[in-house]
Amino acid sequence: MQLAGRVALVTGAGSGIGKAAAQLLAKEGAKVAALGRSDDDVQQTLEEIQKSGGEAIPVLADISQPEAMQQAIQAIADKWGRLDIVFANAGINGVWTALEELDPDEWDKTLNVNLKGTFLTVKYAIPLLKKQGGSVIVTSSVNGTRMFSNTGATAYACSKAGQVAFTKMAALELAEHRIRVNVICPGAITTNIDENTERRALEDIQEPVEFPEGKIPLTDGKPGTSEQVAQLVLFLASDNSSHITGTEVWIDGAQSLLQG
């Protein structure tokens, strides 16, 4: 078990990539703090981890709220007294629409959850991580990093680009404390994130982009899975990546190379 004795925080642990990662980290021996906005969000994740013999607790917070994230980290400290792995995964797609149609409040919500939420998650985890070193993994996206053809996703893409810059800045700052910080950039993955996406009046502004044989070359158009992304998270969380920090890794089957 690669992560025996370690403690991991996974945000957005109730579904998709977060759920798959929480389960895999627990399987590899980590005690997991599964963070969601409510008990209902993470209950199934907790039950499945515990059923498999793992140890996990629910941590409830809105990642965009400083006080809530302080309390979430304190709950981990009170329970286990340490934190080794932070998977800052929670995020939203938000509203995808033309710049003229995008409301400032819609912009703010996307940036607050995705970028500010990442900042707060890492900021308040640092004191615990400093005790023994550790690994931080941030979920960004192909959007805003290598792919810019999803017209209307401007707020989302900017938040994701910001996460990559944040990761590189944090990696250098925290290196002396033996804290590694890396960022993953998934492409099309089978999750339910589209449920929090509002697409509005995009027909008139989208540039035509056609790929006759599918948008994901490695799989002839088939999306990746949350479990595949979880394997990457495990690698970056484990000692197998002990000399890797400040690095982005695209996991998209070459989608962004084709669609960029």
PDB file of N, CA and C in Angstrom, residues 22 26 30-34 45-47 49-50 54-58 79-80:
ATOM      1  N   ALA A  22     -10.589   9.629  -4.317  1.00  0.00           N
ATOM      2  CA  ALA A  22     -10.739   9.334  -2.892  1.00  0.00           C
ATOM      3  C   ALA A  22     -10.732   7.832  -2.647  1.00  0.00           C
ATOM      4  N   ALA A  26      -7.658   5.798  -0.718  1.00  0.00           N
ATOM      5  CA  ALA A  26      -7.998   4.988   0.448  1.00  0.00           C
ATOM      6  C   ALA A  26      -7.567   3.543   0.253  1.00  0.00           C
ATOM      7  N   ALA A  30      -4.300   5.454   2.420  1.00  0.00           N
ATOM      8  CA  ALA A  30      -4.466   6.787   2.992  1.00  0.00           C
ATOM      9  C   ALA A  30      -5.782   6.887   3.772  1.00  0.00           C
ATOM     10  N   LYS A  31      -5.742   7.649   4.855  1.00  0.00           N
ATOM     11  CA  LYS A  31      -6.968   8.076   5.512  1.00  0.00           C
ATOM     12  C   LYS A  31      -7.478   9.288   4.736  1.00  0.00           C
ATOM     13  N   VAL A  32      -8.751   9.288   4.390  1.00  0.00           N
ATOM     14  CA  VAL A  32      -9.262  10.287   3.448  1.00  0.00           C
ATOM     15  C   VAL A  32     -10.293  11.196   4.098  1.00  0.00           C
ATOM     16  N   ALA A  33     -10.072  12.493   3.990  1.00  0.00           N
ATOM     17  CA  ALA A  33     -11.075  13.491   4.327  1.00  0.00           C
ATOM     18  C   ALA A  33     -11.784  13.859   3.031  1.00  0.00           C
ATOM     19  N   ALA A  34     -13.021  13.418   2.899  1.00  0.00           N
ATOM     20  CA  ALA A  34     -13.792  13.620   1.668  1.00  0.00           C
ATOM     21  C   ALA A  34     -14.616  14.887   1.809  1.00  0.00           C
ATOM     22  N   THR A  45     -19.509   8.087  -1.308  1.00  0.00           N
ATOM     23  CA  THR A  45     -18.057   7.915  -1.339  1.00  0.00           C
ATOM     24  C   THR A  45     -17.559   7.323  -0.031  1.00  0.00           C
ATOM     25  N   LEU A  46     -18.041   7.866   1.086  1.00  0.00           N
ATOM     26  CA  LEU A  46     -17.635   7.372   2.397  1.00  0.00           C
ATOM     27  C   LEU A  46     -18.023   5.913   2.582  1.00  0.00           C
ATOM     28  N   GLU A  47     -19.254   5.592   2.223  1.00  0.00           N
ATOM     29  CA  GLU A  47     -19.743   4.223   2.402  1.00  0.00           C
ATOM     30  C   GLU A  47     -18.914   3.233   1.598  1.00  0.00           C
ATOM     31  N   ILE A  49     -15.766   3.580   0.557  1.00  0.00           N
ATOM     32  CA  ILE A  49     -14.426   3.467   1.136  1.00  0.00           C
ATOM     33  C   ILE A  49     -14.451   2.570   2.370  1.00  0.00           C
ATOM     34  N   GLN A  50     -15.422   2.812   3.234  1.00  0.00           N
ATOM     35  CA  GLN A  50     -15.508   2.037   4.472  1.00  0.00           C
ATOM     36  C   GLN A  50     -15.850   0.574   4.191  1.00  0.00           C
ATOM     37  N   GLY A  54     -11.392   0.830   4.131  1.00  0.00           N
ATOM     38  CA  GLY A  54     -10.642   2.070   4.279  1.00  0.00           C
ATOM     39  C   GLY A  54     -11.197   2.948   5.374  1.00  0.00           C
ATOM     40  N   GLU A  55     -10.481   4.028   5.657  1.00  0.00           N
ATOM     41  CA  GLU A  55     -10.902   4.978   6.684  1.00  0.00           C
ATOM     42  C   GLU A  55     -11.139   6.341   6.046  1.00  0.00           C
ATOM     43  N   ALA A  56     -12.296   6.929   6.329  1.00  0.00           N
ATOM     44  CA  ALA A  56     -12.632   8.223   5.737  1.00  0.00           C
ATOM     45  C   ALA A  56     -13.591   8.974   6.632  1.00  0.00           C
ATOM     46  N   ILE A  57     -13.534  10.301   6.552  1.00  0.00           N
ATOM     47  CA  ILE A  57     -14.472  11.158   7.273  1.00  0.00           C
ATOM     48  C   ILE A  57     -15.040  12.182   6.300  1.00  0.00           C
ATOM     49  N   PRO A  58     -16.261  12.658   6.561  1.00  0.00           N
ATOM     50  CA  PRO A  58     -16.803  13.741   5.743  1.00  0.00           C
ATOM     51  C   PRO A  58     -16.294  15.088   6.247  1.00  0.00           C
ATOM     52  N   LYS A  79      -8.830  15.356  13.914  1.00  0.00           N
ATOM     53  CA  LYS A  79      -9.049  13.916  13.759  1.00  0.00           C
ATOM     54  C   LYS A  79      -7.739  13.148  13.667  1.00  0.00           C
ATOM     55  N   TRP A  80      -6.819  13.609  12.839  1.00  0.00           N
ATOM     56  CA  TRP A  80      -5.629  12.816  12.539  1.00  0.00           C
ATOM     57  C   TRP A  80      -4.300  13.511  12.857  1.00  0.00           C
TER      58      TRP A  80
END
